[in-house]
Structures are given as structure tokens and as C-alpha cells.
Amino acid sequence: MTARLRLFPGSIHPDSIRSGTRLDRYRLQSRLGEGGFATVYSAYDQLERCHVAIKIPDARYVSNTQSMDDLRREVDIMASLEHPGVLPLHDARVIDGLFVMVFPLGIETLADRMMRRMSRATAMVMIYQMVDAVAYAHSHEVLHRDLKPENFILFDDNEIRLTDFGLARIEHGCYDDSASGTLGYIAPEQAMGRPAYHSDVFSLGLIIYRMLAGELPEYPFQPPLPGFNKLRRGVSRDFVALVRKAIDPVPSKRFRTAVAMHRALKKIAHPLSGKGDRERFRTSAKRQLNRAA
């Protein structure tokens, strides 16, 4: 379904939103999370008879003309991306005075999943999907600018999808001279208002590092990086080299785009060194490929 932004006046006050609130065909059930610009709820779609996630931007944010332009851009970008690794946007409109964006409801975020022990095989299945999704966005000239574990949503069987393109931009090879992103995952040049594709590569590399090492190195990096020995455990030297290249502080030494990173990842014959992990990864990856076909 292609999402379209439709505006019409309404009557629900943002402070009155709670469990049981009905927004047209959607009945809100619980609050899933809250950020600086929006709140996400689980809801029940009474027409399609399925559970969904609904993102409602803060009313003060929506009331700003520039912010509405940003929302329109987010809707346009997400509606243009069709890929198994990108969370699809099912609906986007103003209902009873509230702007809502509707998505499939996942199980949890990658940030939630990383709070529990994760096997190397499971992590690698997710990593391949994540790199593929960002590479797809880059191939369509979309620069995400806010890659972090909270913006990857997990579904059954370790399926993972990229979401939240609120800071995304269509890349035209020029800088917007404004800082954006999330502390801890933002590339140094992006923090200085010079984001580019290799900035997304840096953020993605740090997510992968944390998934495998259990720790997030802080910029400026000082060797030895925290958790580096754990990162190397059970993965090939080629894969470790790929991660190190992705998080190089010097932009020109990184992969230029996630497309190049994805290409290099596919050339690694055995990303996992353990025979059992390799077999589990191969089996899981085959299921992902069959589902995407």
C-alpha cells in the first residue's frame, strides 16, 4: 500500500491519548516507546484485523511548518522504499487532528534484543540483513543519518527491518551544514554538519561492533578498543577487518557507501570461524533468502 499524507481538521487533544483511544480504524493498546519527537503505540487495526505500530509525532513538532515538511519528506522516502529489510509504511495521515504513521508491529527493537545473550550465528544473520537494508537505501540515494539499534525492528525468525527515516535525506552530494544523529553512533564528520554515505557506514559499523563485542567504543577511539578481543572471538579475520574499516575515524578510509560494504561482505566466504556457528548461520540465511524471494 502506498502511503499518502492527507490533512483534515480533528478534535482529539494529544494529552487525552491513552489505551483504548480510537483513531479511525485503529484502537490504541499500549505505549511502546517515546523519543524526542514522537511516541509509538501498539494498536489494533479493526479493518485488517491485525496488530500494528502507530507513531504519533509530538503536537508541538507537527505545528511547525518546517516540521510538517520534514514529516512529508519522511513519508515520501518511506513510501518509495520497498525492500524486505525496510519497515513498510502502511498508512500516513491526520486523524482527528493527530498525525499518525502506521507500520507492522514487530517483537522488539535490536536495542532490546542486545540486552540478552546472542549467538554469533544469530547476530550474523541480522548483520547481513542490516547491511543489505542500508545498502538498498543508499542505492536509492537515501542517507538515513540516524542508524542505531533502536531503529532496527525484529520480527519472527530473526527477521530485522530498518525504520525511522525522520532524519533521512535524499543525497545530492552536498552538505546541509547541520548536525544530526544520535550520540554514540554519530560519525565525527556528521557531528560537524557534514553527513555523507560513509557516515551511515560508520554508524552501522558501530552497531555491528557492539552486537559482537558487547561494548560500544567511544570516539575518539583509543587502542585497544573495549571488547575487541570478544569481537574477534568466533568470527573470521576478514570480517573483523570489514568492521574496522567501517568504523575508521577517517571518512576516506571507510567504505564509501553501504553498497560497497555489502559487496565486500558478500565476498567473505566464511564470516564465522566455528563450524557449528557456520552451519547455523547458513541454515538461517537460507531461510531469509527464501522468504525474501
PDB file of C-alpha atoms in Angstrom, residues 55 74 77-90 101-104 106 108-111 125-155 158-169 182 197 200-201 203-204 207 258 288:
ATOM      1  CA  LYS A  55       3.921   6.590  15.501  1.00  0.00           C
ATOM      2  CA  GLU A  74       9.822  11.072   5.751  1.00  0.00           C
ATOM      3  CA  ILE A  77      11.021   8.453   1.450  1.00  0.00           C
ATOM      4  CA  MET A  78       9.484   5.505   3.289  1.00  0.00           C
ATOM      5  CA  ALA A  79       6.720   5.086   0.711  1.00  0.00           C
ATOM      6  CA  SER A  80       9.371   4.930  -2.029  1.00  0.00           C
ATOM      7  CA  LEU A  81      11.412   2.144  -0.404  1.00  0.00           C
ATOM      8  CA  GLU A  82      10.270  -1.426  -0.978  1.00  0.00           C
ATOM      9  CA  HIS A  83      12.706  -3.926   0.461  1.00  0.00           C
ATOM     10  CA  PRO A  84      12.424  -6.879   2.898  1.00  0.00           C
ATOM     11  CA  GLY A  85      14.852  -5.138   5.247  1.00  0.00           C
ATOM     12  CA  VAL A  86      12.970  -1.803   5.388  1.00  0.00           C
ATOM     13  CA  LEU A  87       9.886  -1.492   7.590  1.00  0.00           C
ATOM     14  CA  PRO A  88       6.965  -0.675   5.278  1.00  0.00           C
ATOM     15  CA  LEU A  89       4.755   2.332   5.901  1.00  0.00           C
ATOM     16  CA  HIS A  90       1.100   1.234   5.647  1.00  0.00           C
ATOM     17  CA  MET A 101       2.161   6.814  10.767  1.00  0.00           C
ATOM     18  CA  VAL A 102       1.247   3.126  10.757  1.00  0.00           C
ATOM     19  CA  PHE A 103       3.706   0.223  10.488  1.00  0.00           C
ATOM     20  CA  PRO A 104       3.742  -3.541  11.036  1.00  0.00           C
ATOM     21  CA  GLY A 106       7.487  -6.090  15.492  1.00  0.00           C
ATOM     22  CA  GLU A 108      11.176  -5.701  19.885  1.00  0.00           C
ATOM     23  CA  THR A 109      13.973  -3.391  18.813  1.00  0.00           C
ATOM     24  CA  LEU A 110      17.545  -4.516  18.261  1.00  0.00           C
ATOM     25  CA  ALA A 111      18.422  -2.404  21.323  1.00  0.00           C
ATOM     26  CA  VAL A 125      22.036 -13.355  10.253  1.00  0.00           C
ATOM     27  CA  MET A 126      20.854  -9.952  11.480  1.00  0.00           C
ATOM     28  CA  ILE A 127      24.027  -8.173  10.365  1.00  0.00           C
ATOM     29  CA  TYR A 128      23.705  -9.379   6.781  1.00  0.00           C
ATOM     30  CA  GLN A 129      20.111  -8.118   6.657  1.00  0.00           C
ATOM     31  CA  MET A 130      21.052  -4.771   8.208  1.00  0.00           C
ATOM     32  CA  VAL A 131      23.880  -4.108   5.766  1.00  0.00           C
ATOM     33  CA  ASP A 132      21.619  -5.153   2.877  1.00  0.00           C
ATOM     34  CA  ALA A 133      18.871  -2.747   4.008  1.00  0.00           C
ATOM     35  CA  VAL A 134      21.183   0.254   4.359  1.00  0.00           C
ATOM     36  CA  ALA A 135      22.832  -0.611   1.032  1.00  0.00           C
ATOM     37  CA  TYR A 136      19.388  -0.614  -0.583  1.00  0.00           C
ATOM     38  CA  ALA A 137      18.645   2.834   0.889  1.00  0.00           C
ATOM     39  CA  HIS A 138      21.978   4.176  -0.367  1.00  0.00           C
ATOM     40  CA  SER A 139      21.381   2.697  -3.816  1.00  0.00           C
ATOM     41  CA  HIS A 140      18.204   4.811  -3.900  1.00  0.00           C
ATOM     42  CA  GLU A 141      20.151   7.919  -2.791  1.00  0.00           C
ATOM     43  CA  VAL A 142      18.665   7.879   0.721  1.00  0.00           C
ATOM     44  CA  LEU A 143      21.002   8.884   3.542  1.00  0.00           C
ATOM     45  CA  HIS A 144      19.481   7.689   6.837  1.00  0.00           C
ATOM     46  CA  ARG A 145      21.567   9.822   9.256  1.00  0.00           C
ATOM     47  CA  ASP A 146      20.301   8.138  12.441  1.00  0.00           C
ATOM     48  CA  LEU A 147      21.326   4.495  12.380  1.00  0.00           C
ATOM     49  CA  LYS A 148      21.188   2.994  15.877  1.00  0.00           C
ATOM     50  CA  PRO A 149      19.907  -0.232  17.493  1.00  0.00           C
ATOM     51  CA  GLU A 150      16.557   1.403  18.367  1.00  0.00           C
ATOM     52  CA  ASN A 151      15.857   1.918  14.657  1.00  0.00           C
ATOM     53  CA  PHE A 152      16.065  -1.758  13.714  1.00  0.00           C
ATOM     54  CA  ILE A 153      12.889  -3.741  14.484  1.00  0.00           C
ATOM     55  CA  LEU A 154      12.905  -7.515  14.991  1.00  0.00           C
ATOM     56  CA  PHE A 155      10.232  -9.914  13.795  1.00  0.00           C
ATOM     57  CA  ASN A 158      15.411 -13.146  13.405  1.00  0.00           C
ATOM     58  CA  GLU A 159      13.982 -11.059  10.584  1.00  0.00           C
ATOM     59  CA  ILE A 160      15.088  -7.452  11.115  1.00  0.00           C
ATOM     60  CA  ARG A 161      13.940  -4.245   9.413  1.00  0.00           C
ATOM     61  CA  LEU A 162      15.237  -0.698   9.316  1.00  0.00           C
ATOM     62  CA  THR A 163      12.876   2.120  10.262  1.00  0.00           C
ATOM     63  CA  ASP A 164      12.639   5.785  11.369  1.00  0.00           C
ATOM     64  CA  PHE A 165      13.669   7.853   8.380  1.00  0.00           C
ATOM     65  CA  GLY A 166      12.740  11.071  10.190  1.00  0.00           C
ATOM     66  CA  LEU A 167      16.245  12.485   9.736  1.00  0.00           C
ATOM     67  CA  ALA A 168      16.810  10.903   6.332  1.00  0.00           C
ATOM     68  CA  ARG A 169      17.632  12.971   3.285  1.00  0.00           C
ATOM     69  CA  THR A 182      22.403  10.005  17.998  1.00  0.00           C
ATOM     70  CA  TYR A 197      27.012   7.903   2.880  1.00  0.00           C
ATOM     71  CA  ASP A 200      25.886   5.840   7.765  1.00  0.00           C
ATOM     72  CA  VAL A 201      28.626   3.218   7.246  1.00  0.00           C
ATOM     73  CA  SER A 203      27.107   4.195  12.460  1.00  0.00           C
ATOM     74  CA  LEU A 204      26.307   0.755  11.054  1.00  0.00           C
ATOM     75  CA  ILE A 207      26.165  -1.178  15.814  1.00  0.00           C
ATOM     76  CA  ALA A 258      26.847   0.724   2.366  1.00  0.00           C
ATOM     77  CA  GLN A 288      15.879 -15.438   4.974  1.00  0.00           C
TER      78      GLN A 288
END
